[in-house]
């Protein structure tokens, strides 16, 4: 009872602080319920329902949509989706895919249970993303990725959830290298990080725009397939030995956030910013000074980082709940033929 009272007080304090600041909501945000490394026992690896409730009560003040990476890891689907519904948040559901076919089988079985039990509905889930950069990591073939997607499509249709669009989340170069993906997805889900491409902050937003422009024509052909930015962001701290030009800092993170969100609004892109909270647990695997732990808009204590105080907490238009089901842009040039994926460091994502 004492713990619940303390948690309730904390939520009220954070919510009031943010609400009093006249928020500018963002399109969507990537969320993880992880708090520990893979090898830790469940209570140390996965956030509790109380912690998740605190997280989502904070996030609902800055967005109407969250994206998950997995339904099986940490029982993410059965835990997070109901809490998100109570918080008034829509969910982009992710299925984690790697080189082990058993991983997909577990995710699919969990997804089917969530559908059968009414946890996933067309009113609270805006999309299902089958894998996240599994093609880029060379963990599955194109044929396997499409096979997995089609299996989820059959499952979705069997449960009369055709209103929920499906896609494969991957970097833009994968969609360019394998344009046949577009024939199978309901929208293009693109991950793009100028930071990991080692671009100077001065050219980061323009680099991002040029990347996406090359996908607009193929992804919107016939007016049926749309574009959503499933991941992008810039770290506020840390370093990576594989990145020599791009600099992680609060100043650069704010500049990228401001320029990217302005660009997204101008172009009509829906997006999920990467990510909600700093992930200190990742540092156990990659080193205490690595950038992977510092992509959050909020720190590990759910406090909005100083870098974003004048960006998110400012007068602006509120996003419309559920708008991430529809996304498109209208003008661009075609990508160069025969382009292959750009070599860049692989971000370390949690599975949930």
PDB file of C-alpha atoms in Angstrom, residues 63-320:
ATOM      1  CA  UNK A  63       2.609  11.486 -27.522  1.00  0.00           C
ATOM      2  CA  UNK A  64      -0.460   9.415 -28.360  1.00  0.00           C
ATOM      3  CA  UNK A  65       1.443   6.462 -29.864  1.00  0.00           C
ATOM      4  CA  UNK A  66       4.141   4.043 -28.732  1.00  0.00           C
ATOM      5  CA  UNK A  67       6.019   1.337 -30.600  1.00  0.00           C
ATOM      6  CA  UNK A  68       7.128  -2.006 -29.127  1.00  0.00           C
ATOM      7  CA  UNK A  69       9.777  -4.371 -30.496  1.00  0.00           C
ATOM      8  CA  UNK A  70       8.384  -7.660 -29.230  1.00  0.00           C
ATOM      9  CA  UNK A  71       5.300  -9.287 -27.765  1.00  0.00           C
ATOM     10  CA  UNK A  72       7.123 -12.226 -26.187  1.00  0.00           C
ATOM     11  CA  UNK A  73      10.199 -10.813 -24.488  1.00  0.00           C
ATOM     12  CA  UNK A  74       9.342  -9.928 -20.871  1.00  0.00           C
ATOM     13  CA  UNK A  75       5.728 -10.859 -21.763  1.00  0.00           C
ATOM     14  CA  UNK A  76       5.689  -7.411 -23.302  1.00  0.00           C
ATOM     15  CA  UNK A  77       2.474  -7.764 -25.276  1.00  0.00           C
ATOM     16  CA  UNK A  78       0.270  -9.017 -22.462  1.00  0.00           C
ATOM     17  CA  UNK A  79       1.707  -6.514 -19.978  1.00  0.00           C
ATOM     18  CA  UNK A  80       2.253  -3.269 -21.895  1.00  0.00           C
ATOM     19  CA  UNK A  81      -0.695  -3.222 -24.316  1.00  0.00           C
ATOM     20  CA  UNK A  82      -3.429  -3.252 -21.616  1.00  0.00           C
ATOM     21  CA  UNK A  83      -1.611  -0.541 -19.632  1.00  0.00           C
ATOM     22  CA  UNK A  84      -1.227   1.515 -22.799  1.00  0.00           C
ATOM     23  CA  UNK A  85      -4.950   1.174 -23.485  1.00  0.00           C
ATOM     24  CA  UNK A  86      -5.782   2.450 -19.995  1.00  0.00           C
ATOM     25  CA  UNK A  87      -3.389   5.354 -20.545  1.00  0.00           C
ATOM     26  CA  UNK A  88      -5.095   6.204 -23.832  1.00  0.00           C
ATOM     27  CA  UNK A  89      -2.072   5.283 -25.943  1.00  0.00           C
ATOM     28  CA  UNK A  90      -2.204   3.516 -29.309  1.00  0.00           C
ATOM     29  CA  UNK A  91       0.396   0.798 -29.940  1.00  0.00           C
ATOM     30  CA  UNK A  92       2.485  -0.251 -32.920  1.00  0.00           C
ATOM     31  CA  UNK A  93       3.138  -3.896 -32.070  1.00  0.00           C
ATOM     32  CA  UNK A  94       6.516  -5.355 -32.979  1.00  0.00           C
ATOM     33  CA  UNK A  95       7.519  -8.992 -33.466  1.00  0.00           C
ATOM     34  CA  UNK A  96      11.160  -9.719 -32.750  1.00  0.00           C
ATOM     35  CA  UNK A  97      12.871 -11.776 -35.453  1.00  0.00           C
ATOM     36  CA  UNK A  98      16.414 -13.130 -35.524  1.00  0.00           C
ATOM     37  CA  UNK A  99      18.343 -16.015 -37.070  1.00  0.00           C
ATOM     38  CA  UNK A 100      16.576 -18.553 -34.846  1.00  0.00           C
ATOM     39  CA  UNK A 101      13.242 -19.613 -36.333  1.00  0.00           C
ATOM     40  CA  UNK A 102      12.054 -20.546 -32.842  1.00  0.00           C
ATOM     41  CA  UNK A 103      12.095 -16.849 -31.932  1.00  0.00           C
ATOM     42  CA  UNK A 104       9.536 -16.050 -34.613  1.00  0.00           C
ATOM     43  CA  UNK A 105       7.406 -19.064 -33.720  1.00  0.00           C
ATOM     44  CA  UNK A 106       7.205 -17.886 -30.101  1.00  0.00           C
ATOM     45  CA  UNK A 107       6.341 -14.343 -31.175  1.00  0.00           C
ATOM     46  CA  UNK A 108       3.645 -15.591 -33.552  1.00  0.00           C
ATOM     47  CA  UNK A 109       2.080 -17.848 -30.921  1.00  0.00           C
ATOM     48  CA  UNK A 110       2.057 -15.007 -28.409  1.00  0.00           C
ATOM     49  CA  UNK A 111       0.519 -12.658 -30.971  1.00  0.00           C
ATOM     50  CA  UNK A 112      -2.252 -15.151 -31.720  1.00  0.00           C
ATOM     51  CA  UNK A 113      -3.064 -15.446 -28.014  1.00  0.00           C
ATOM     52  CA  UNK A 114      -3.241 -11.663 -27.706  1.00  0.00           C
ATOM     53  CA  UNK A 115      -5.608 -11.511 -30.677  1.00  0.00           C
ATOM     54  CA  UNK A 116      -7.784 -14.359 -29.420  1.00  0.00           C
ATOM     55  CA  UNK A 117      -8.062 -12.783 -25.966  1.00  0.00           C
ATOM     56  CA  UNK A 118      -9.026  -9.380 -27.318  1.00  0.00           C
ATOM     57  CA  UNK A 119      -5.880  -7.652 -26.071  1.00  0.00           C
ATOM     58  CA  UNK A 120      -5.007  -6.696 -29.636  1.00  0.00           C
ATOM     59  CA  UNK A 121      -7.881  -4.976 -31.425  1.00  0.00           C
ATOM     60  CA  UNK A 122      -8.163  -2.591 -34.344  1.00  0.00           C
ATOM     61  CA  UNK A 123      -9.071   0.187 -31.914  1.00  0.00           C
ATOM     62  CA  UNK A 124      -5.909   0.087 -29.798  1.00  0.00           C
ATOM     63  CA  UNK A 125      -3.269  -1.316 -32.187  1.00  0.00           C
ATOM     64  CA  UNK A 126      -2.346   0.849 -35.172  1.00  0.00           C
ATOM     65  CA  UNK A 127       0.093  -1.526 -36.889  1.00  0.00           C
ATOM     66  CA  UNK A 128       2.099  -4.740 -36.596  1.00  0.00           C
ATOM     67  CA  UNK A 129       5.778  -4.684 -37.555  1.00  0.00           C
ATOM     68  CA  UNK A 130       7.275  -8.073 -38.391  1.00  0.00           C
ATOM     69  CA  UNK A 131      10.961  -7.784 -37.409  1.00  0.00           C
ATOM     70  CA  UNK A 132      13.205  -4.787 -36.824  1.00  0.00           C
ATOM     71  CA  UNK A 133      16.333  -4.599 -38.997  1.00  0.00           C
ATOM     72  CA  UNK A 134      16.603  -8.392 -39.202  1.00  0.00           C
ATOM     73  CA  UNK A 135      17.281  -8.088 -42.944  1.00  0.00           C
ATOM     74  CA  UNK A 136      19.921  -5.423 -42.373  1.00  0.00           C
ATOM     75  CA  UNK A 137      21.606  -7.620 -39.760  1.00  0.00           C
ATOM     76  CA  UNK A 138      21.590 -10.487 -42.309  1.00  0.00           C
ATOM     77  CA  UNK A 139      19.818 -12.687 -39.781  1.00  0.00           C
ATOM     78  CA  UNK A 140      17.084 -13.664 -42.236  1.00  0.00           C
ATOM     79  CA  UNK A 141      16.774 -13.772 -46.007  1.00  0.00           C
ATOM     80  CA  UNK A 142      14.327 -11.668 -47.978  1.00  0.00           C
ATOM     81  CA  UNK A 143      12.308 -14.788 -48.732  1.00  0.00           C
ATOM     82  CA  UNK A 144      12.100 -15.649 -45.036  1.00  0.00           C
ATOM     83  CA  UNK A 145      11.091 -12.105 -44.123  1.00  0.00           C
ATOM     84  CA  UNK A 146       8.235 -12.149 -46.638  1.00  0.00           C
ATOM     85  CA  UNK A 147       7.222 -15.644 -45.496  1.00  0.00           C
ATOM     86  CA  UNK A 148       7.009 -14.433 -41.889  1.00  0.00           C
ATOM     87  CA  UNK A 149       5.014 -11.383 -42.966  1.00  0.00           C
ATOM     88  CA  UNK A 150       2.535 -13.504 -44.911  1.00  0.00           C
ATOM     89  CA  UNK A 151       2.054 -15.811 -41.926  1.00  0.00           C
ATOM     90  CA  UNK A 152       1.161 -12.836 -39.741  1.00  0.00           C
ATOM     91  CA  UNK A 153      -1.135 -11.501 -42.457  1.00  0.00           C
ATOM     92  CA  UNK A 154      -3.011 -14.825 -42.493  1.00  0.00           C
ATOM     93  CA  UNK A 155      -3.223 -14.755 -38.697  1.00  0.00           C
ATOM     94  CA  UNK A 156      -4.495 -11.174 -38.693  1.00  0.00           C
ATOM     95  CA  UNK A 157      -7.164 -11.921 -41.286  1.00  0.00           C
ATOM     96  CA  UNK A 158      -8.291 -15.055 -39.467  1.00  0.00           C
ATOM     97  CA  UNK A 159      -9.043 -12.919 -36.415  1.00  0.00           C
ATOM     98  CA  UNK A 160     -10.885 -10.316 -38.525  1.00  0.00           C
ATOM     99  CA  UNK A 161      -8.281  -7.637 -37.857  1.00  0.00           C
ATOM    100  CA  UNK A 162      -7.732  -6.611 -41.472  1.00  0.00           C
ATOM    101  CA  UNK A 163      -7.897  -2.954 -40.420  1.00  0.00           C
ATOM    102  CA  UNK A 164      -4.472  -3.302 -38.768  1.00  0.00           C
ATOM    103  CA  UNK A 165      -1.741  -2.650 -41.386  1.00  0.00           C
ATOM    104  CA  UNK A 166       1.425  -4.767 -41.507  1.00  0.00           C
ATOM    105  CA  UNK A 167       5.014  -3.944 -42.386  1.00  0.00           C
ATOM    106  CA  UNK A 168       8.665  -4.869 -41.994  1.00  0.00           C
ATOM    107  CA  UNK A 169      10.761  -2.300 -40.136  1.00  0.00           C
ATOM    108  CA  UNK A 170      14.213  -1.857 -41.648  1.00  0.00           C
ATOM    109  CA  UNK A 171      16.653   0.734 -42.925  1.00  0.00           C
ATOM    110  CA  UNK A 172      15.795   2.582 -46.116  1.00  0.00           C
ATOM    111  CA  UNK A 173      18.573   0.941 -48.097  1.00  0.00           C
ATOM    112  CA  UNK A 174      16.951  -2.456 -47.558  1.00  0.00           C
ATOM    113  CA  UNK A 175      13.752  -1.198 -49.170  1.00  0.00           C
ATOM    114  CA  UNK A 176      15.812   0.166 -52.067  1.00  0.00           C
ATOM    115  CA  UNK A 177      17.838  -3.024 -52.478  1.00  0.00           C
ATOM    116  CA  UNK A 178      14.725  -5.208 -52.226  1.00  0.00           C
ATOM    117  CA  UNK A 179      11.858  -3.152 -53.716  1.00  0.00           C
ATOM    118  CA  UNK A 180       9.726  -6.298 -53.882  1.00  0.00           C
ATOM    119  CA  UNK A 181       9.125  -5.847 -50.135  1.00  0.00           C
ATOM    120  CA  UNK A 182       6.806  -2.976 -51.038  1.00  0.00           C
ATOM    121  CA  UNK A 183       4.510  -5.391 -52.876  1.00  0.00           C
ATOM    122  CA  UNK A 184       3.861  -7.265 -49.618  1.00  0.00           C
ATOM    123  CA  UNK A 185       3.643  -4.570 -46.920  1.00  0.00           C
ATOM    124  CA  UNK A 186       0.799  -2.150 -46.203  1.00  0.00           C
ATOM    125  CA  UNK A 187       3.262   0.679 -45.577  1.00  0.00           C
ATOM    126  CA  UNK A 188       7.020   1.222 -45.567  1.00  0.00           C
ATOM    127  CA  UNK A 189       8.482   1.335 -42.043  1.00  0.00           C
ATOM    128  CA  UNK A 190      11.860   3.046 -42.304  1.00  0.00           C
ATOM    129  CA  UNK A 191      14.640   3.275 -39.705  1.00  0.00           C
ATOM    130  CA  UNK A 192      17.193   6.019 -40.381  1.00  0.00           C
ATOM    131  CA  UNK A 193      19.937   7.401 -38.133  1.00  0.00           C
ATOM    132  CA  UNK A 194      22.250  10.097 -39.523  1.00  0.00           C
ATOM    133  CA  UNK A 195      24.210   9.642 -36.289  1.00  0.00           C
ATOM    134  CA  UNK A 196      25.032   6.017 -37.130  1.00  0.00           C
ATOM    135  CA  UNK A 197      25.865   7.092 -40.678  1.00  0.00           C
ATOM    136  CA  UNK A 198      28.470   9.335 -39.022  1.00  0.00           C
ATOM    137  CA  UNK A 199      27.101  12.601 -40.371  1.00  0.00           C
ATOM    138  CA  UNK A 200      27.917  16.007 -38.949  1.00  0.00           C
ATOM    139  CA  UNK A 201      24.942  17.499 -37.138  1.00  0.00           C
ATOM    140  CA  UNK A 202      24.911  20.391 -39.617  1.00  0.00           C
ATOM    141  CA  UNK A 203      23.908  18.039 -42.435  1.00  0.00           C
ATOM    142  CA  UNK A 204      21.995  15.421 -40.433  1.00  0.00           C
ATOM    143  CA  UNK A 205      18.456  16.577 -41.220  1.00  0.00           C
ATOM    144  CA  UNK A 206      19.172  17.195 -44.903  1.00  0.00           C
ATOM    145  CA  UNK A 207      20.806  13.758 -45.090  1.00  0.00           C
ATOM    146  CA  UNK A 208      17.712  12.231 -43.555  1.00  0.00           C
ATOM    147  CA  UNK A 209      15.462  14.024 -46.031  1.00  0.00           C
ATOM    148  CA  UNK A 210      17.476  12.828 -49.021  1.00  0.00           C
ATOM    149  CA  UNK A 211      17.317   9.258 -47.700  1.00  0.00           C
ATOM    150  CA  UNK A 212      13.549   9.306 -47.382  1.00  0.00           C
ATOM    151  CA  UNK A 213      12.944  11.185 -50.627  1.00  0.00           C
ATOM    152  CA  UNK A 214      14.449   8.276 -52.518  1.00  0.00           C
ATOM    153  CA  UNK A 215      11.718   6.031 -51.097  1.00  0.00           C
ATOM    154  CA  UNK A 216       8.638   8.193 -51.488  1.00  0.00           C
ATOM    155  CA  UNK A 217       7.866   7.337 -55.114  1.00  0.00           C
ATOM    156  CA  UNK A 218       8.289   3.530 -54.812  1.00  0.00           C
ATOM    157  CA  UNK A 219       6.597   3.397 -51.391  1.00  0.00           C
ATOM    158  CA  UNK A 220       3.570   5.416 -52.455  1.00  0.00           C
ATOM    159  CA  UNK A 221       3.018   3.881 -55.867  1.00  0.00           C
ATOM    160  CA  UNK A 222      -0.642   3.610 -56.676  1.00  0.00           C
ATOM    161  CA  UNK A 223      -1.450   5.596 -53.553  1.00  0.00           C
ATOM    162  CA  UNK A 224      -1.808   2.423 -51.476  1.00  0.00           C
ATOM    163  CA  UNK A 225       1.493   2.094 -49.633  1.00  0.00           C
ATOM    164  CA  UNK A 226       2.589   4.825 -47.234  1.00  0.00           C
ATOM    165  CA  UNK A 227       5.717   5.747 -45.281  1.00  0.00           C
ATOM    166  CA  UNK A 228       6.234   5.802 -41.521  1.00  0.00           C
ATOM    167  CA  UNK A 229       9.569   6.578 -39.868  1.00  0.00           C
ATOM    168  CA  UNK A 230       9.814   3.714 -37.388  1.00  0.00           C
ATOM    169  CA  UNK A 231      13.057   4.904 -35.779  1.00  0.00           C
ATOM    170  CA  UNK A 232      15.288   7.948 -35.744  1.00  0.00           C
ATOM    171  CA  UNK A 233      17.069   9.881 -33.024  1.00  0.00           C
ATOM    172  CA  UNK A 234      20.324  11.337 -31.724  1.00  0.00           C
ATOM    173  CA  UNK A 235      22.136  10.512 -28.448  1.00  0.00           C
ATOM    174  CA  UNK A 236      22.736  13.145 -25.793  1.00  0.00           C
ATOM    175  CA  UNK A 237      25.873  11.566 -24.352  1.00  0.00           C
ATOM    176  CA  UNK A 238      28.429   8.795 -24.750  1.00  0.00           C
ATOM    177  CA  UNK A 239      30.559   7.791 -27.689  1.00  0.00           C
ATOM    178  CA  UNK A 240      31.111   4.999 -30.191  1.00  0.00           C
ATOM    179  CA  UNK A 241      34.469   4.029 -31.641  1.00  0.00           C
ATOM    180  CA  UNK A 242      32.738   3.409 -34.979  1.00  0.00           C
ATOM    181  CA  UNK A 243      31.497   7.006 -35.202  1.00  0.00           C
ATOM    182  CA  UNK A 244      34.135   9.704 -35.631  1.00  0.00           C
ATOM    183  CA  UNK A 245      32.321  12.737 -37.082  1.00  0.00           C
ATOM    184  CA  UNK A 246      28.870  12.630 -35.474  1.00  0.00           C
ATOM    185  CA  UNK A 247      29.008  13.855 -31.876  1.00  0.00           C
ATOM    186  CA  UNK A 248      26.642  12.817 -29.110  1.00  0.00           C
ATOM    187  CA  UNK A 249      25.680  15.865 -27.042  1.00  0.00           C
ATOM    188  CA  UNK A 250      22.657  17.663 -25.648  1.00  0.00           C
ATOM    189  CA  UNK A 251      23.140  20.516 -28.106  1.00  0.00           C
ATOM    190  CA  UNK A 252      23.304  18.201 -31.112  1.00  0.00           C
ATOM    191  CA  UNK A 253      20.424  16.042 -29.880  1.00  0.00           C
ATOM    192  CA  UNK A 254      18.218  19.088 -29.540  1.00  0.00           C
ATOM    193  CA  UNK A 255      19.179  20.394 -32.962  1.00  0.00           C
ATOM    194  CA  UNK A 256      18.454  17.065 -34.618  1.00  0.00           C
ATOM    195  CA  UNK A 257      15.140  16.718 -32.794  1.00  0.00           C
ATOM    196  CA  UNK A 258      14.041  20.231 -33.756  1.00  0.00           C
ATOM    197  CA  UNK A 259      15.100  19.926 -37.388  1.00  0.00           C
ATOM    198  CA  UNK A 260      13.759  16.405 -37.846  1.00  0.00           C
ATOM    199  CA  UNK A 261      10.358  17.075 -36.256  1.00  0.00           C
ATOM    200  CA  UNK A 262       9.975  20.280 -38.276  1.00  0.00           C
ATOM    201  CA  UNK A 263      10.853  18.333 -41.424  1.00  0.00           C
ATOM    202  CA  UNK A 264       8.422  15.550 -40.532  1.00  0.00           C
ATOM    203  CA  UNK A 265       5.619  18.054 -39.972  1.00  0.00           C
ATOM    204  CA  UNK A 266       6.376  19.824 -43.235  1.00  0.00           C
ATOM    205  CA  UNK A 267       6.527  16.579 -45.247  1.00  0.00           C
ATOM    206  CA  UNK A 268       3.577  14.930 -43.512  1.00  0.00           C
ATOM    207  CA  UNK A 269       5.565  11.989 -42.117  1.00  0.00           C
ATOM    208  CA  UNK A 270       4.396  10.014 -39.119  1.00  0.00           C
ATOM    209  CA  UNK A 271       7.261   8.800 -36.957  1.00  0.00           C
ATOM    210  CA  UNK A 272       8.321   7.000 -33.785  1.00  0.00           C
ATOM    211  CA  UNK A 273      11.227   8.816 -32.190  1.00  0.00           C
ATOM    212  CA  UNK A 274      14.007   6.699 -30.705  1.00  0.00           C
ATOM    213  CA  UNK A 275      13.557   6.413 -27.819  1.00  0.00           C
ATOM    214  CA  UNK A 276      11.447   7.102 -24.731  1.00  0.00           C
ATOM    215  CA  UNK A 277      13.920   6.637 -21.863  1.00  0.00           C
ATOM    216  CA  UNK A 278      17.662   6.253 -21.481  1.00  0.00           C
ATOM    217  CA  UNK A 279      18.608   2.569 -21.318  1.00  0.00           C
ATOM    218  CA  UNK A 280      21.287   2.215 -18.670  1.00  0.00           C
ATOM    219  CA  UNK A 281      21.011  -1.569 -18.845  1.00  0.00           C
ATOM    220  CA  UNK A 282      22.486  -1.573 -22.356  1.00  0.00           C
ATOM    221  CA  UNK A 283      25.708  -0.177 -20.931  1.00  0.00           C
ATOM    222  CA  UNK A 284      26.240  -3.467 -19.099  1.00  0.00           C
ATOM    223  CA  UNK A 285      26.734  -5.031 -22.525  1.00  0.00           C
ATOM    224  CA  UNK A 286      28.520  -2.313 -24.501  1.00  0.00           C
ATOM    225  CA  UNK A 287      30.393  -0.246 -21.895  1.00  0.00           C
ATOM    226  CA  UNK A 288      29.403   2.530 -19.524  1.00  0.00           C
ATOM    227  CA  UNK A 289      30.297   5.375 -21.884  1.00  0.00           C
ATOM    228  CA  UNK A 290      28.633   4.001 -25.034  1.00  0.00           C
ATOM    229  CA  UNK A 291      25.988   6.102 -26.786  1.00  0.00           C
ATOM    230  CA  UNK A 292      23.478   3.230 -26.799  1.00  0.00           C
ATOM    231  CA  UNK A 293      22.327   4.134 -23.319  1.00  0.00           C
ATOM    232  CA  UNK A 294      21.620   7.800 -24.081  1.00  0.00           C
ATOM    233  CA  UNK A 295      19.047   8.043 -26.874  1.00  0.00           C
ATOM    234  CA  UNK A 296      16.127   8.726 -24.524  1.00  0.00           C
ATOM    235  CA  UNK A 297      14.071  11.902 -24.544  1.00  0.00           C
ATOM    236  CA  UNK A 298      13.700  11.219 -20.825  1.00  0.00           C
ATOM    237  CA  UNK A 299      16.433  10.060 -18.457  1.00  0.00           C
ATOM    238  CA  UNK A 300      16.192   6.890 -16.405  1.00  0.00           C
ATOM    239  CA  UNK A 301      14.242   8.745 -13.710  1.00  0.00           C
ATOM    240  CA  UNK A 302      11.511   9.798 -16.175  1.00  0.00           C
ATOM    241  CA  UNK A 303      12.729  13.381 -16.220  1.00  0.00           C
ATOM    242  CA  UNK A 304      12.646  15.137 -19.584  1.00  0.00           C
ATOM    243  CA  UNK A 305      16.230  15.915 -20.549  1.00  0.00           C
ATOM    244  CA  UNK A 306      17.287  19.525 -20.495  1.00  0.00           C
ATOM    245  CA  UNK A 307      18.083  19.306 -24.210  1.00  0.00           C
ATOM    246  CA  UNK A 308      14.377  19.008 -25.017  1.00  0.00           C
ATOM    247  CA  UNK A 309      12.820  21.391 -22.502  1.00  0.00           C
ATOM    248  CA  UNK A 310      12.342  24.168 -25.045  1.00  0.00           C
ATOM    249  CA  UNK A 311      11.399  21.757 -27.829  1.00  0.00           C
ATOM    250  CA  UNK A 312       8.799  19.381 -26.450  1.00  0.00           C
ATOM    251  CA  UNK A 313       7.590  21.611 -23.626  1.00  0.00           C
ATOM    252  CA  UNK A 314       6.517  24.476 -25.826  1.00  0.00           C
ATOM    253  CA  UNK A 315       3.352  25.742 -27.493  1.00  0.00           C
ATOM    254  CA  UNK A 316       2.440  23.614 -30.498  1.00  0.00           C
ATOM    255  CA  UNK A 317      -0.122  21.497 -32.255  1.00  0.00           C
ATOM    256  CA  UNK A 318      -1.213  18.319 -30.499  1.00  0.00           C
ATOM    257  CA  UNK A 319      -1.054  15.114 -32.480  1.00  0.00           C
ATOM    258  CA  UNK A 320      -4.315  13.365 -33.299  1.00  0.00           C
TER     259      UNK A 320
END
